[in-house]
mmCIF file with all atom_site columns, C-alpha atoms in Angstrom:
data_model
loop_
_atom_site.group_PDB
_atom_site.id
_atom_site.type_symbol
_atom_site.label_atom_id
_atom_site.label_alt_id
_atom_site.label_comp_id
_atom_site.label_asym_id
_atom_site.label_entity_id
_atom_site.label_seq_id
_atom_site.pdbx_PDB_ins_code
_atom_site.Cartn_x
_atom_site.Cartn_y
_atom_site.Cartn_z
_atom_site.occupancy
_atom_site.B_iso_or_equiv
_atom_site.pdbx_formal_charge
_atom_site.auth_seq_id
_atom_site.auth_comp_id
_atom_site.auth_asym_id
_atom_site.auth_atom_id
_atom_site.pdbx_PDB_model_num
ATOM 1   C CA . SER A 1 1   ? 130.227 128.786 70.079  1.00 49.00 ? 67  SER A CA 1
ATOM 2   C CA . MET A 1 2   ? 132.937 131.431 69.807  1.00 54.00 ? 68  MET A CA 1
ATOM 3   C CA . LYS A 1 3   ? 133.541 131.883 73.523  1.00 58.00 ? 69  LYS A CA 1
ATOM 4   C CA . PRO A 1 4   ? 136.392 129.433 74.258  1.00 61.00 ? 70  PRO A CA 1
ATOM 5   C CA . GLU A 1 5   ? 138.408 130.797 71.322  1.00 73.00 ? 71  GLU A CA 1
ATOM 6   C CA . ILE A 1 6   ? 137.933 134.357 72.534  1.00 70.00 ? 72  ILE A CA 1
ATOM 7   C CA . ASN A 1 7   ? 138.953 133.379 76.063  1.00 71.00 ? 73  ASN A CA 1
ATOM 8   C CA . LYS A 1 8   ? 141.999 131.519 74.748  1.00 75.00 ? 74  LYS A CA 1
ATOM 9   C CA . THR A 1 9   ? 143.000 134.490 72.605  1.00 78.00 ? 75  THR A CA 1
ATOM 10  C CA . LEU A 1 10  ? 142.783 136.870 75.555  1.00 76.00 ? 76  LEU A CA 1
ATOM 11  C CA . GLN A 1 11  ? 144.883 134.509 77.648  1.00 76.00 ? 77  GLN A CA 1
ATOM 12  C CA . ILE A 1 12  ? 147.575 134.189 74.962  1.00 79.00 ? 78  ILE A CA 1
ATOM 13  C CA . LEU A 1 13  ? 147.596 137.954 74.489  1.00 81.00 ? 79  LEU A CA 1
ATOM 14  C CA . ALA A 1 14  ? 148.028 138.499 78.229  1.00 79.00 ? 80  ALA A CA 1
ATOM 15  C CA . GLN A 1 15  ? 150.903 136.011 78.390  1.00 79.00 ? 81  GLN A CA 1
ATOM 16  C CA . GLU A 1 16  ? 152.613 137.626 75.407  1.00 82.00 ? 82  GLU A CA 1
ATOM 17  C CA . LEU A 1 17  ? 152.301 141.048 77.031  1.00 81.00 ? 83  LEU A CA 1
ATOM 18  C CA . ILE A 1 18  ? 153.793 139.850 80.308  1.00 77.00 ? 84  ILE A CA 1
ATOM 19  C CA . GLN A 1 19  ? 156.538 137.608 78.951  1.00 80.00 ? 85  GLN A CA 1
ATOM 20  C CA . ARG A 1 20  ? 157.616 139.381 75.760  1.00 82.00 ? 86  ARG A CA 1
ATOM 21  C CA . PHE A 1 21  ? 156.601 143.024 75.756  1.00 82.00 ? 87  PHE A CA 1
ATOM 22  C CA . SER A 1 22  ? 156.882 143.975 79.399  1.00 79.00 ? 88  SER A CA 1
ATOM 23  C CA . PRO A 1 23  ? 160.666 143.151 79.576  1.00 82.00 ? 89  PRO A CA 1
ATOM 24  C CA . LEU A 1 24  ? 161.229 145.431 76.549  1.00 85.00 ? 90  LEU A CA 1
ATOM 25  C CA . LEU A 1 25  ? 160.054 148.456 78.518  1.00 84.00 ? 91  LEU A CA 1
ATOM 26  C CA . ASP A 1 26  ? 162.815 150.295 80.374  1.00 88.00 ? 92  ASP A CA 1
ATOM 27  C CA . ASP A 1 27  ? 160.512 152.244 82.648  1.00 88.00 ? 93  ASP A CA 1
ATOM 28  C CA . GLU A 1 28  ? 159.546 150.217 85.735  1.00 87.00 ? 94  GLU A CA 1
ATOM 29  C CA . TYR A 1 29  ? 156.247 152.083 86.114  1.00 85.00 ? 95  TYR A CA 1
ATOM 30  C CA . GLU A 1 30  ? 155.299 151.349 82.495  1.00 86.00 ? 96  GLU A CA 1
ATOM 31  C CA . GLN A 1 31  ? 156.264 147.715 83.040  1.00 82.00 ? 97  GLN A CA 1
ATOM 32  C CA . SER A 1 32  ? 154.062 147.292 86.085  1.00 82.00 ? 98  SER A CA 1
ATOM 33  C CA . ARG A 1 33  ? 151.227 149.088 84.311  1.00 83.00 ? 99  ARG A CA 1
ATOM 34  C CA . LEU A 1 34  ? 151.414 146.682 81.384  1.00 83.00 ? 100 LEU A CA 1
ATOM 35  C CA . ASN A 1 35  ? 151.495 143.759 83.809  1.00 78.00 ? 101 ASN A CA 1
ATOM 36  C CA . SER A 1 36  ? 148.381 145.016 85.593  1.00 79.00 ? 102 SER A CA 1
ATOM 37  C CA . TRP A 1 37  ? 146.563 145.324 82.285  1.00 82.00 ? 103 TRP A CA 1
ATOM 38  C CA . SER A 1 38  ? 147.634 141.814 81.323  1.00 80.00 ? 104 SER A CA 1
ATOM 39  C CA . THR A 1 39  ? 146.362 140.445 84.601  1.00 76.00 ? 105 THR A CA 1
ATOM 40  C CA . LEU A 1 40  ? 143.009 142.151 84.065  1.00 77.00 ? 106 LEU A CA 1
ATOM 41  C CA . LEU A 1 41  ? 142.844 140.635 80.579  1.00 76.00 ? 107 LEU A CA 1
ATOM 42  C CA . LEU A 1 42  ? 143.385 137.190 82.053  1.00 74.00 ? 108 LEU A CA 1
ATOM 43  C CA . LEU A 1 43  ? 140.757 137.698 84.725  1.00 69.00 ? 109 LEU A CA 1
ATOM 44  C CA . ALA A 1 44  ? 138.249 139.133 82.271  1.00 68.00 ? 110 ALA A CA 1
ATOM 45  C CA . SER A 1 45  ? 138.729 136.260 79.877  1.00 68.00 ? 111 SER A CA 1
ATOM 46  C CA . MET A 1 46  ? 137.746 133.807 82.593  1.00 62.00 ? 112 MET A CA 1
ATOM 47  C CA . ASP A 1 47  ? 134.833 135.918 83.726  1.00 66.00 ? 113 ASP A CA 1
ATOM 48  C CA . LEU A 1 48  ? 132.971 136.661 80.496  1.00 68.00 ? 114 LEU A CA 1
ATOM 49  C CA . ASP A 1 49  ? 130.826 133.515 80.289  1.00 69.00 ? 115 ASP A CA 1
ATOM 50  C CA . GLU A 1 50  ? 129.871 133.730 83.921  1.00 78.00 ? 116 GLU A CA 1
ATOM 51  C CA . ALA A 1 51  ? 129.037 137.424 83.698  1.00 81.00 ? 117 ALA A CA 1
ATOM 52  C CA . ALA A 1 52  ? 126.569 136.805 80.860  1.00 84.00 ? 118 ALA A CA 1
ATOM 53  C CA . GLU A 1 53  ? 124.976 133.927 82.770  1.00 87.00 ? 119 GLU A CA 1
ATOM 54  C CA . ASN A 1 54  ? 124.715 136.102 85.877  1.00 89.00 ? 120 ASN A CA 1
ATOM 55  C CA . LEU A 1 55  ? 122.917 138.864 83.990  1.00 91.00 ? 121 LEU A CA 1
ATOM 56  C CA . ILE A 1 56  ? 120.514 136.379 82.395  1.00 91.00 ? 122 ILE A CA 1
ATOM 57  C CA . GLU A 1 57  ? 119.763 134.882 85.817  1.00 94.00 ? 123 GLU A CA 1
ATOM 58  C CA . GLU A 1 58  ? 119.174 138.316 87.379  1.00 94.00 ? 124 GLU A CA 1
ATOM 59  C CA . ASN A 1 59  ? 116.975 139.441 84.491  1.00 95.00 ? 125 ASN A CA 1
ATOM 60  C CA . ASN A 1 60  ? 114.869 136.282 84.733  1.00 95.00 ? 126 ASN A CA 1
ATOM 61  C CA . MET A 1 61  ? 114.532 136.482 88.522  1.00 97.00 ? 127 MET A CA 1
ATOM 62  C CA . THR A 1 62  ? 113.473 140.118 88.376  1.00 97.00 ? 128 THR A CA 1
ATOM 63  C CA . LYS A 1 63  ? 111.052 139.466 85.528  1.00 97.00 ? 129 LYS A CA 1
ATOM 64  C CA . ASP A 1 64  ? 109.413 136.615 87.466  1.00 98.00 ? 130 ASP A CA 1
ATOM 65  C CA . PHE A 1 65  ? 109.181 138.801 90.557  1.00 98.00 ? 131 PHE A CA 1
ATOM 66  C CA . LEU A 1 66  ? 107.545 141.681 88.654  1.00 98.00 ? 132 LEU A CA 1
ATOM 67  C CA . LYS A 1 67  ? 105.129 139.282 86.904  1.00 98.00 ? 133 LYS A CA 1
ATOM 68  C CA . LYS A 1 68  ? 104.159 137.716 90.227  1.00 98.00 ? 134 LYS A CA 1
ATOM 69  C CA . TYR A 1 69  ? 103.415 141.013 91.956  1.00 98.00 ? 135 TYR A CA 1
ATOM 70  C CA . LEU A 1 70  ? 102.045 143.075 89.065  1.00 98.00 ? 136 LEU A CA 1
ATOM 71  C CA . LYS A 1 71  ? 98.490  142.552 90.353  1.00 98.00 ? 137 LYS A CA 1
ATOM 72  C CA . ASN A 1 72  ? 99.517  144.059 93.705  1.00 98.00 ? 138 ASN A CA 1
ATOM 73  C CA . ILE A 1 73  ? 100.687 147.323 92.141  1.00 98.00 ? 139 ILE A CA 1
ATOM 74  C CA . ASN A 1 74  ? 97.978  149.981 92.133  1.00 97.00 ? 140 ASN A CA 1
ATOM 75  C CA . ASP A 1 75  ? 100.252 152.731 90.858  1.00 97.00 ? 141 ASP A CA 1
ATOM 76  C CA . LYS A 1 76  ? 99.302  153.419 87.232  1.00 98.00 ? 142 LYS A CA 1
ATOM 77  C CA . LYS A 1 77  ? 102.739 154.555 85.987  1.00 98.00 ? 143 LYS A CA 1
ATOM 78  C CA . LEU A 1 78  ? 104.649 151.828 87.776  1.00 98.00 ? 144 LEU A CA 1
ATOM 79  C CA . SER A 1 79  ? 102.375 149.007 86.627  1.00 98.00 ? 145 SER A CA 1
ATOM 80  C CA . GLN A 1 80  ? 102.527 150.291 83.026  1.00 98.00 ? 146 GLN A CA 1
ATOM 81  C CA . ASP A 1 81  ? 106.329 150.393 83.113  1.00 98.00 ? 147 ASP A CA 1
ATOM 82  C CA . VAL A 1 82  ? 106.395 146.861 84.548  1.00 98.00 ? 148 VAL A CA 1
ATOM 83  C CA . GLU A 1 83  ? 104.040 145.601 81.822  1.00 97.00 ? 149 GLU A CA 1
ATOM 84  C CA . VAL A 1 84  ? 106.186 147.131 79.074  1.00 96.00 ? 150 VAL A CA 1
ATOM 85  C CA . LEU A 1 85  ? 109.410 145.630 80.408  1.00 96.00 ? 151 LEU A CA 1
ATOM 86  C CA . ILE A 1 86  ? 108.124 142.109 81.083  1.00 95.00 ? 152 ILE A CA 1
ATOM 87  C CA . GLU A 1 87  ? 106.610 141.989 77.578  1.00 93.00 ? 153 GLU A CA 1
ATOM 88  C CA . GLN A 1 88  ? 109.949 142.973 76.045  1.00 87.00 ? 154 GLN A CA 1
ATOM 89  C CA . LYS A 1 89  ? 111.523 140.063 74.209  1.00 79.00 ? 155 LYS A CA 1
ATOM 90  C CA . ASN A 1 90  ? 115.253 139.802 74.731  1.00 65.00 ? 156 ASN A CA 1
ATOM 91  C CA . LEU A 1 91  ? 116.521 138.384 71.456  1.00 69.00 ? 157 LEU A CA 1
ATOM 92  C CA . LYS A 1 92  ? 120.088 139.606 71.778  1.00 75.00 ? 158 LYS A CA 1
ATOM 93  C CA . TYR A 1 93  ? 122.380 137.812 74.163  1.00 74.00 ? 159 TYR A CA 1
ATOM 94  C CA . ASN A 1 94  ? 125.418 140.028 73.781  1.00 82.00 ? 160 ASN A CA 1
ATOM 95  C CA . MET A 1 95  ? 126.838 141.616 76.905  1.00 81.00 ? 161 MET A CA 1
ATOM 96  C CA . SER A 1 96  ? 125.751 145.177 76.220  1.00 83.00 ? 162 SER A CA 1
ATOM 97  C CA . SER A 1 97  ? 122.105 144.205 75.537  1.00 87.00 ? 163 SER A CA 1
ATOM 98  C CA . LEU A 1 98  ? 121.997 141.992 78.622  1.00 89.00 ? 164 LEU A CA 1
ATOM 99  C CA . ASP A 1 99  ? 123.560 144.749 80.679  1.00 87.00 ? 165 ASP A CA 1
ATOM 100 C CA . GLU A 1 100 ? 121.144 147.405 79.417  1.00 90.00 ? 166 GLU A CA 1
ATOM 101 C CA . LEU A 1 101 ? 118.145 145.157 80.101  1.00 92.00 ? 167 LEU A CA 1
ATOM 102 C CA . ASN A 1 102 ? 119.621 144.414 83.525  1.00 92.00 ? 168 ASN A CA 1
ATOM 103 C CA . GLN A 1 103 ? 119.814 148.121 84.351  1.00 92.00 ? 169 GLN A CA 1
ATOM 104 C CA . ASN A 1 104 ? 116.180 148.573 83.317  1.00 94.00 ? 170 ASN A CA 1
ATOM 105 C CA . PHE A 1 105 ? 115.134 145.630 85.473  1.00 96.00 ? 171 PHE A CA 1
ATOM 106 C CA . ARG A 1 106 ? 117.141 146.933 88.435  1.00 94.00 ? 172 ARG A CA 1
ATOM 107 C CA . ASP A 1 107 ? 115.558 150.388 88.142  1.00 94.00 ? 173 ASP A CA 1
ATOM 108 C CA . LEU A 1 108 ? 112.092 148.827 88.177  1.00 97.00 ? 174 LEU A CA 1
ATOM 109 C CA . LEU A 1 109 ? 113.018 146.513 91.030  1.00 96.00 ? 175 LEU A CA 1
ATOM 110 C CA . VAL A 1 110 ? 114.035 149.517 93.143  1.00 94.00 ? 176 VAL A CA 1
ATOM 111 C CA . ARG A 1 111 ? 110.836 151.372 92.247  1.00 96.00 ? 177 ARG A CA 1
ATOM 112 C CA . ALA A 1 112 ? 108.718 148.309 93.052  1.00 97.00 ? 178 ALA A CA 1
ATOM 113 C CA . GLN A 1 113 ? 110.546 147.857 96.340  1.00 95.00 ? 179 GLN A CA 1
ATOM 114 C CA . THR A 1 114 ? 109.897 151.451 97.311  1.00 94.00 ? 180 THR A CA 1
ATOM 115 C CA . TYR A 1 115 ? 106.229 150.978 96.434  1.00 96.00 ? 181 TYR A CA 1
ATOM 116 C CA . PHE A 1 116 ? 105.929 147.766 98.460  1.00 95.00 ? 182 PHE A CA 1
ATOM 117 C CA . GLU A 1 117 ? 107.600 149.445 101.423 1.00 94.00 ? 183 GLU A CA 1
ATOM 118 C CA . THR A 1 118 ? 104.908 152.120 101.476 1.00 94.00 ? 184 THR A CA 1
ATOM 119 C CA . GLU A 1 119 ? 102.255 149.391 101.038 1.00 96.00 ? 185 GLU A CA 1
ATOM 120 C CA . GLU A 1 120 ? 103.948 147.348 103.790 1.00 95.00 ? 186 GLU A CA 1
ATOM 121 C CA . ASN A 1 121 ? 103.763 144.251 101.566 1.00 95.00 ? 187 ASN A CA 1
ATOM 122 C CA . LEU A 1 122 ? 106.195 142.056 103.476 1.00 94.00 ? 188 LEU A CA 1
ATOM 123 C CA . GLU A 1 123 ? 105.907 139.038 101.178 1.00 97.00 ? 189 GLU A CA 1
ATOM 124 C CA . ALA A 1 124 ? 106.892 141.089 98.130  1.00 96.00 ? 190 ALA A CA 1
ATOM 125 C CA . LEU A 1 125 ? 109.722 142.781 100.017 1.00 95.00 ? 191 LEU A CA 1
ATOM 126 C CA . LYS A 1 126 ? 111.155 139.447 101.168 1.00 94.00 ? 192 LYS A CA 1
ATOM 127 C CA . ASP A 1 127 ? 111.113 138.199 97.569  1.00 96.00 ? 193 ASP A CA 1
ATOM 128 C CA . SER A 1 128 ? 112.841 141.349 96.353  1.00 95.00 ? 194 SER A CA 1
ATOM 129 C CA . TRP A 1 129 ? 115.589 140.981 98.988  1.00 94.00 ? 195 TRP A CA 1
ATOM 130 C CA . LYS A 1 130 ? 116.358 137.487 97.654  1.00 93.00 ? 196 LYS A CA 1
ATOM 131 C CA . ILE A 1 131 ? 117.040 138.997 94.230  1.00 94.00 ? 197 ILE A CA 1
ATOM 132 C CA . LEU A 1 132 ? 119.201 141.749 95.700  1.00 91.00 ? 198 LEU A CA 1
ATOM 133 C CA . ARG A 1 133 ? 121.275 139.164 97.570  1.00 88.00 ? 199 ARG A CA 1
ATOM 134 C CA . VAL A 1 134 ? 121.906 137.249 94.331  1.00 90.00 ? 200 VAL A CA 1
ATOM 135 C CA . MET A 1 135 ? 122.835 140.486 92.555  1.00 88.00 ? 201 MET A CA 1
ATOM 136 C CA . HIS A 1 136 ? 125.199 141.446 95.333  1.00 81.00 ? 202 HIS A CA 1
ATOM 137 C CA . GLY A 1 137 ? 126.892 138.039 95.183  1.00 80.00 ? 203 GLY A CA 1
ATOM 138 C CA . HIS A 1 138 ? 127.391 138.411 91.433  1.00 80.00 ? 204 HIS A CA 1
ATOM 139 C CA . ARG A 1 139 ? 128.786 141.938 91.681  1.00 72.00 ? 205 ARG A CA 1
ATOM 140 C CA . LYS A 1 140 ? 131.619 140.770 93.883  1.00 66.00 ? 206 LYS A CA 1
ATOM 141 C CA . VAL A 1 141 ? 132.919 138.708 90.966  1.00 54.00 ? 207 VAL A CA 1
ATOM 142 C CA . SER A 1 142 ? 132.163 140.889 87.989  1.00 53.00 ? 208 SER A CA 1
ATOM 143 C CA . HIS A 1 143 ? 133.585 144.169 89.302  1.00 52.00 ? 209 HIS A CA 1
ATOM 144 C CA . LEU A 1 144 ? 136.583 143.396 87.092  1.00 53.00 ? 210 LEU A CA 1
ATOM 145 C CA . LEU A 1 145 ? 134.479 143.708 83.968  1.00 54.00 ? 211 LEU A CA 1
ATOM 146 C CA . THR A 1 146 ? 133.137 147.068 85.090  1.00 55.00 ? 212 THR A CA 1
ATOM 147 C CA . LEU A 1 147 ? 136.694 148.162 85.771  1.00 53.00 ? 213 LEU A CA 1
ATOM 148 C CA . LEU A 1 148 ? 137.766 147.126 82.291  1.00 51.00 ? 214 LEU A CA 1
ATOM 149 C CA . ARG A 1 149 ? 134.776 148.907 80.769  1.00 53.00 ? 215 ARG A CA 1
ATOM 150 C CA . GLU A 1 150 ? 135.535 152.162 82.599  1.00 54.00 ? 216 GLU A CA 1
ATOM 151 C CA . GLN A 1 151 ? 139.136 152.086 81.399  1.00 48.00 ? 217 GLN A CA 1
ATOM 152 C CA . GLY A 1 152 ? 138.127 151.390 77.817  1.00 43.00 ? 218 GLY A CA 1
#
């Protein structure tokens, strides 16, 4: 696969920026800015594979959860939306597709949680909290990617 080459390229680029280009800048602020960017490049390069795996894991966990509890949802709109999303085949494994699917799954997870709170379905709620804990753990690592995306 392409990944290691991309990671390597980002790492070389970051090193070049720090070692060769940064010293050419007279302005200390500009220098430190370039160094920060280079550091982010390095961190992102190491994080890309894991970020994709994290999203796939979250998407699968949420899909399994929604499949398991679909029969417990007596809200017409919500159960229809769940059916549509769990039937959706994810053929693209690029970051933006995984991320978009992940956002859709998270939206539905929150809606399902709200529903199960009103239904006082403790078993479903406990299962949904497990997913949220995994998501939270992942976010602590991949905030760098979000940061890079916002800057871009």
